[in-house]
C-alpha cells in the first residue's frame, strides 16, 4: 500500500462514525509516559515517527464497537478539547479528515469507559496488510511502565508525599509554615533512610529510603503504626487522564508506596546497597544528560507553585520526579513499589537547575 493509499484509508476510517471517548497528546513535552521513557520511544509504540510538532490521539469506537485510535497532526485541537473536558465543558472533537495521519486499530491506553448503545469495546477484525491492534502496556507487574506511572502519580500528589518526610533530614517544604514540633510538622513521622538513617543525596551519599505498597490509611495513622513516613493513596487524577466526560480513568499506578524510616518498612533481601546503587546510578546518568543530550522527552518540565518547576526524567531502569526549589524522588525497576527520597544537598540544586534549562516544556 502506498503512502497515498494509507492516508486515504485513514481518512475513510476517521470519516466513518467514531464515538470519541477520550483524547491524549503525543508531543515531546507531553506524552503518555506508560508508552516509553522518551518521545521517540512513545511514538515507536504506535508505529509513528517522532514528528517534531507532535500528534493528537483520539480514542473511540466505531458503530460496531471496535476500538480505534485516530492520529491527527492538529495538536492544538486536541489540547483545546482536553482543556474543555477538564473544566467540565462539552467539546465536540471532530478532526478534519485532512489532519488525519493514521487510523490505528485498538487502544494504546487502558480505558474504563465505552460508547453507549454500541457493542462492548473489542479489537476490529485483523487486516492482513495493516498493523496489529494496539494494546496498553502490561502494568499488572512492576516494570518500566508501572515505574513511570508511579513517578507520574508522585508528581500529581507531590505535597502529600513531601509532607511525610522527616524535617530534620529533608527540611521544611518550600512555603511551609509548620514548625517541626507542631502537629503540622513532620518530625513525628519516621526518617526516610538507608542503613545510615539518612536520605540519598545528589552527591551519591548513602541512604535512599525504601518502601512497599500498602493498604489505604490516613498518613498519621500509618506513621503511628509503622514508624515510617508513608504517603496516602494517590486518588487525584491528572487532567490528561480524564475522559471527555470528566470521569477519571482507571488508576494505572500503584495506590501507595512508602519511604521507610528506621522504625519500620520494607527491606530488600539484598540489603539497602541495591537501593543506594540504583539511586546513585540514576543521578549519575542524569548528570550525563548534561554532557550528552538524551532523546527528546527524557527530561520534561511542567508548572509548579511558587515559580518553581516540576521535573520528570526517565532513563533505563529509573524515573525521577523533582521540584526545582526542593528535593527529588527516584523510582527503580529493581525496587518494586519503592519511592526513594533524595535530599537537597549541595549538588542537587545545581543539577535540577541545569536539567530544568534543558527540559522540554509544554507550549
Coordinates of C-alpha atoms in Angstrom, one line a residue:
X1 CA 0.0 0.0 0.0
X2 CA 1.4 3.4 -1.0
X3 CA 1.6 6.4 1.3
X4 CA -1.3 8.0 -0.5
X5 CA -3.4 4.8 -0.1
X6 CA -2.6 4.8 3.6
X7 CA -3.7 8.4 4.0
X8 CA -6.9 7.8 2.1
X9 CA -7.7 4.7 4.1
X10 CA -7.1 6.6 7.4
X11 CA -9.3 9.4 6.3
X12 CA -12.0 7.0 5.3
X13 CA -11.9 5.3 8.7
X14 CA -11.9 8.6 10.5
X15 CA -14.8 9.8 8.4
X16 CA -16.9 6.8 9.5
X17 CA -18.9 7.1 12.7
X18 CA -16.5 7.3 15.5
X19 CA -17.7 7.7 19.1
X20 CA -15.0 9.7 20.7
X21 CA -14.3 8.6 24.3
X22 CA -11.1 10.5 25.1
X23 CA -8.0 12.1 23.7
X24 CA -4.4 12.5 24.6
X25 CA -1.4 14.5 23.4
X26 CA 1.7 12.8 22.0
X27 CA 4.3 15.6 21.9
X28 CA 7.9 15.9 23.0
X29 CA 6.8 17.7 26.2
X30 CA 3.6 15.8 26.9
X31 CA 3.0 12.1 26.1
X32 CA 1.6 9.1 27.9
X33 CA 4.6 8.0 29.9
X34 CA 3.3 4.5 30.0
X35 CA 4.4 4.2 26.4
X36 CA 8.1 4.9 26.8
X37 CA 10.9 6.7 28.5
X38 CA 11.0 9.4 25.9
X39 CA 9.1 10.9 22.9
X40 CA 10.7 8.8 20.2
X41 CA 10.0 5.6 22.2
X42 CA 6.4 6.6 22.8
X43 CA 5.9 7.3 19.1
X44 CA 7.5 4.0 18.1
X45 CA 5.0 2.2 20.4
X46 CA 2.3 3.4 17.9
X47 CA 4.4 2.9 14.8
X48 CA 4.8 6.6 14.3
X49 CA 7.9 8.7 13.6
X50 CA 8.9 11.4 16.1
X51 CA 7.3 14.3 14.3
X52 CA 8.7 17.5 15.9
X53 CA 5.3 19.2 16.3
X54 CA 3.7 16.1 17.8
X55 CA 0.4 14.4 17.4
X56 CA -3.1 14.3 18.9
X57 CA -4.6 10.9 19.7
X58 CA -8.3 10.4 19.5
X59 CA -9.6 7.2 21.1
X60 CA -13.1 5.9 20.3
X61 CA -15.3 3.2 19.0
X62 CA -17.0 2.7 15.7
X63 CA -20.6 1.7 15.2
X64 CA -19.7 -2.0 15.7
X65 CA -18.0 -1.2 19.0
X66 CA -14.4 -1.8 17.6
X67 CA -11.6 0.2 19.3
X68 CA -9.8 2.7 17.1
X69 CA -7.1 5.3 17.7
X70 CA -7.1 8.1 15.2
X71 CA -3.8 10.0 15.0
X72 CA -4.0 13.6 13.8
X73 CA -1.5 16.4 13.4
X74 CA -3.7 19.1 14.7
X75 CA -2.3 19.1 18.2
X76 CA -4.0 22.4 19.3
X77 CA -7.4 20.9 18.5
X78 CA -6.8 18.0 20.9
X79 CA -5.3 20.3 23.5
X80 CA -8.4 22.5 23.5
X81 CA -10.7 19.5 23.7
X82 CA -8.8 18.1 26.7
X83 CA -8.8 21.5 28.5
X84 CA -12.5 21.9 27.9
X85 CA -13.3 18.4 29.3
X86 CA -11.1 19.1 32.3
X87 CA -13.2 22.2 33.0
X88 CA -16.4 20.1 32.8
X89 CA -17.4 21.7 29.4
X90 CA -18.7 19.8 26.4
X91 CA -16.5 19.9 23.3
X92 CA -17.2 18.1 20.1
X93 CA -13.9 16.8 19.0
X94 CA -14.3 16.2 15.3
X95 CA -11.0 16.2 13.4
X96 CA -10.9 17.4 9.8
X97 CA -10.0 14.4 7.6
X98 CA -7.1 16.4 6.2
X99 CA -5.4 16.3 9.6
X100 CA -5.7 12.5 9.9
X101 CA -2.3 10.9 9.9
X102 CA -3.4 7.3 10.6
X103 CA -6.3 5.3 11.9
X104 CA -4.9 2.5 14.1
X105 CA -6.9 -0.4 15.4
X106 CA -7.0 -0.9 19.1
X107 CA -6.1 1.5 22.0
X108 CA -2.6 2.2 23.4
X109 CA -4.1 3.2 26.7
X110 CA -6.4 1.5 29.2
X111 CA -9.9 2.9 29.2
X112 CA -12.7 2.2 31.6
X113 CA -15.4 4.0 29.6
X114 CA -17.3 2.9 26.5
X115 CA -19.7 4.3 24.0
X116 CA -23.4 3.9 24.7
X117 CA -25.7 1.9 22.5
X118 CA -22.9 0.1 20.7
X119 CA -21.4 -3.4 21.3
X120 CA -18.8 -3.7 24.1
X121 CA -15.2 -2.5 23.1
X122 CA -13.3 -5.0 21.1
X123 CA -10.5 -5.0 18.6
X124 CA -11.5 -4.8 14.9
X125 CA -11.0 -7.8 12.6
X126 CA -7.3 -8.1 11.8
X127 CA -6.2 -6.6 8.5
X128 CA -3.5 -8.8 6.9
X129 CA -2.0 -5.8 5.3
X130 CA -2.4 -3.4 8.3
X131 CA -0.7 -3.0 11.6
X132 CA -1.7 -5.2 14.6
X133 CA -4.2 -3.8 17.1
X134 CA -2.7 -1.5 19.7
X135 CA -2.8 -2.8 23.3
X136 CA -1.9 -1.0 26.5
X137 CA 1.4 -1.9 28.1
X138 CA 1.1 -4.5 30.9
X139 CA 1.0 -2.7 34.2
X140 CA -0.1 -5.7 36.4
X141 CA 3.5 -6.5 37.3
X142 CA 6.2 -3.9 38.3
X143 CA 8.3 -2.9 35.4
X144 CA 9.2 0.2 33.3
X145 CA 5.6 1.1 32.5
X146 CA 4.5 0.8 36.1
X147 CA 7.6 2.6 37.3
X148 CA 6.9 5.6 35.0
X149 CA 3.3 5.7 36.1
X150 CA 4.3 5.6 39.7
X151 CA 6.6 8.7 39.1
X152 CA 3.7 10.5 37.4
X153 CA 1.5 9.7 40.5
X154 CA 4.1 11.2 42.8
X155 CA 4.3 14.3 40.7
X156 CA 0.5 14.7 40.9
X157 CA 0.5 14.2 44.7
X158 CA 3.8 15.9 45.4
X159 CA 2.6 17.7 48.5
X160 CA 1.1 14.6 50.0
X161 CA 4.4 12.7 49.6
X162 CA 6.6 15.6 50.6
X163 CA 4.9 16.3 53.9
X164 CA 5.5 12.8 55.2
X165 CA 9.3 13.2 55.2
X166 CA 11.3 14.0 58.3
X167 CA 12.1 17.7 58.6
X168 CA 15.4 17.1 60.2
X169 CA 16.7 15.2 57.2
X170 CA 14.8 16.9 54.3
X171 CA 14.0 20.3 55.7
X172 CA 10.7 22.1 55.5
X173 CA 8.9 22.1 52.1
X174 CA 9.2 25.5 50.4
X175 CA 6.4 27.7 51.6
X176 CA 5.6 25.6 54.6
X177 CA 5.0 27.4 57.9
X178 CA 4.5 24.3 60.1
X179 CA 7.2 24.0 62.8
X180 CA 8.8 20.6 63.4
X181 CA 7.2 20.3 66.9
X182 CA 3.7 21.2 65.8
X183 CA 1.0 18.7 64.6
X184 CA 1.5 20.0 61.1
X185 CA 5.2 19.3 61.2
X186 CA 6.8 16.0 60.1
X187 CA 9.1 15.3 63.0
X188 CA 6.9 12.5 64.4
X189 CA 6.9 10.7 61.1
X190 CA 9.9 8.3 60.6
X191 CA 13.0 9.4 58.8
X192 CA 13.3 8.0 55.3
X193 CA 16.6 6.2 55.5
X194 CA 19.1 3.7 54.2
X195 CA 21.3 1.8 56.6
X196 CA 22.8 5.1 58.0
X197 CA 19.4 6.6 58.6
X198 CA 19.8 9.5 56.1
X199 CA 18.2 10.2 52.7
X200 CA 20.1 9.9 49.5
X201 CA 21.8 13.0 48.2
X202 CA 22.6 14.2 44.7
X203 CA 26.3 13.7 45.5
X204 CA 25.7 10.0 45.7
X205 CA 25.9 9.7 49.5
X206 CA 24.2 6.8 51.2
X207 CA 20.7 6.5 52.3
X208 CA 17.8 6.3 49.8
X209 CA 14.7 5.3 51.7
X210 CA 12.9 2.1 50.8
X211 CA 9.2 1.2 51.0
X212 CA 6.5 -1.0 49.6
X213 CA 2.9 -0.8 48.5
X214 CA 0.4 -0.8 51.4
X215 CA -3.3 -0.6 52.1
X216 CA -5.1 2.7 52.3
X217 CA -4.9 4.6 55.6
X218 CA -4.6 8.1 56.9
X219 CA -0.9 9.2 56.9
X220 CA -0.9 9.9 60.6
X221 CA -2.4 6.5 61.4
X222 CA 0.2 4.7 59.3
X223 CA 3.1 6.7 60.7
X224 CA 2.0 5.8 64.2
X225 CA 1.6 2.1 63.3
X226 CA 4.8 1.5 61.4
X227 CA 7.1 4.3 62.3
X228 CA 7.5 5.1 58.6
X229 CA 6.9 8.1 56.6
X230 CA 4.2 6.8 54.3
X231 CA 2.2 8.5 51.6
X232 CA -1.5 8.1 51.3
X233 CA -3.2 6.5 48.3
X234 CA -2.9 8.6 45.1
X235 CA -6.6 9.5 44.5
X236 CA -6.3 12.6 42.4
X237 CA -6.3 12.1 38.7
X238 CA -4.2 14.2 36.4
X239 CA -6.2 16.3 33.9
X240 CA -4.8 14.4 30.9
X241 CA -6.1 11.1 32.5
X242 CA -9.7 12.1 32.4
X243 CA -12.2 11.1 29.6
X244 CA -14.3 13.6 27.7
X245 CA -17.0 13.5 30.4
X246 CA -14.5 14.4 33.2
X247 CA -14.6 10.8 34.5
X248 CA -11.2 9.7 35.9
X249 CA -9.7 6.7 34.1
X250 CA -8.8 3.6 35.9
X251 CA -5.7 4.2 38.1
X252 CA -2.6 2.8 36.3
X253 CA -0.1 3.4 39.1
X254 CA 0.4 1.8 42.5
X255 CA -2.1 3.1 45.0
X256 CA 0.6 3.7 47.6
X257 CA 4.2 3.3 48.4
X258 CA 6.4 4.1 51.4
X259 CA 9.5 6.0 52.2
X260 CA 10.7 3.8 55.0
X261 CA 12.0 5.0 58.3
X262 CA 14.3 3.2 60.8
X263 CA 11.3 2.1 62.8
X264 CA 9.6 0.1 60.1
X265 CA 9.1 -0.5 56.4
X266 CA 10.2 -2.9 53.8
X267 CA 13.8 -4.1 53.4
X268 CA 15.1 -5.9 50.3
X269 CA 16.7 -9.3 50.7
X270 CA 19.8 -7.9 49.1
X271 CA 20.0 -5.1 51.6
X272 CA 19.9 -1.4 51.1
X273 CA 23.1 -1.4 49.0
X274 CA 20.9 -2.3 46.0
X275 CA 18.8 0.8 46.5
X276 CA 21.8 3.1 47.1
X277 CA 23.5 1.8 43.9
X278 CA 20.3 2.3 41.9
X279 CA 19.7 5.9 43.1
X280 CA 23.4 6.8 42.6
X281 CA 23.3 5.4 39.1
X282 CA 20.2 7.3 38.2
X283 CA 21.7 10.6 39.5
X284 CA 24.9 9.9 37.6
X285 CA 23.0 9.2 34.4
X286 CA 21.1 12.5 34.9
X287 CA 24.4 14.4 35.2
X288 CA 25.5 12.6 32.0
X289 CA 22.4 14.1 30.2
X290 CA 24.1 17.5 30.7
X291 CA 27.1 16.4 28.7
X292 CA 25.3 14.3 26.0
X293 CA 21.7 15.3 25.3
X294 CA 19.3 12.3 25.7
X295 CA 16.5 11.6 23.3
X296 CA 13.9 14.4 23.3
X297 CA 11.3 14.0 26.1
X298 CA 13.6 12.2 28.5
X299 CA 13.5 15.3 30.7
X300 CA 10.3 17.3 30.8
X301 CA 9.3 20.4 32.8
X302 CA 5.8 21.5 33.9
X303 CA 4.4 24.2 36.1
X304 CA 4.8 24.1 39.9
X305 CA 3.6 26.6 42.6
X306 CA 5.8 29.4 43.7
X307 CA 7.6 30.0 40.4
X308 CA 9.2 26.5 40.6
X309 CA 9.1 23.8 38.0
X310 CA 8.2 20.1 38.3
X311 CA 10.8 17.9 36.5
X312 CA 10.1 14.4 35.2
X313 CA 13.0 12.5 33.9
X314 CA 13.4 8.9 32.9
X315 CA 16.3 6.5 32.0
X316 CA 17.0 2.8 31.7
X317 CA 15.5 1.3 34.8
X318 CA 14.7 4.5 36.7
X319 CA 12.4 7.5 36.9
X320 CA 12.8 10.8 38.7
X321 CA 10.3 13.5 39.8
X322 CA 11.6 16.7 41.4
X323 CA 10.8 20.3 42.2
X324 CA 13.4 22.8 41.2
X325 CA 13.1 24.6 44.6
X326 CA 13.1 21.4 46.7
X327 CA 14.1 17.8 46.6
X328 CA 13.6 14.7 44.4
X329 CA 12.1 11.2 44.4
X330 CA 13.5 8.2 42.4
X331 CA 11.8 5.0 41.4
X332 CA 13.7 2.0 40.2
X333 CA 12.8 -1.1 38.2
X334 CA 14.8 -3.1 40.7
X335 CA 12.9 -2.0 43.7
X336 CA 9.2 -2.7 43.0
X337 CA 6.8 -0.2 44.5
X338 CA 9.5 1.8 46.4
X339 CA 9.8 5.6 46.2
X340 CA 13.3 6.8 47.3
X341 CA 13.6 10.4 48.5
X342 CA 16.7 12.3 47.6
X343 CA 17.7 15.2 49.9
X344 CA 18.5 18.6 48.7
X345 CA 22.3 18.7 49.3
X346 CA 24.9 21.0 47.9
X347 CA 24.8 19.4 44.4
X348 CA 21.1 18.8 43.8
X349 CA 20.0 22.4 43.3
X350 CA 22.6 22.9 40.5
X351 CA 21.7 19.6 38.9
X352 CA 18.0 20.4 38.9
X353 CA 18.6 23.9 37.6
X354 CA 20.6 22.5 34.7
X355 CA 18.1 19.8 33.9
X356 CA 15.3 22.4 34.0
X357 CA 17.2 24.5 31.5
X358 CA 17.4 21.6 29.0
X359 CA 14.0 20.2 29.6
X360 CA 11.2 20.4 27.1
X361 CA 8.1 22.4 28.2
X362 CA 4.5 22.4 27.0
X363 CA 3.8 25.1 24.6

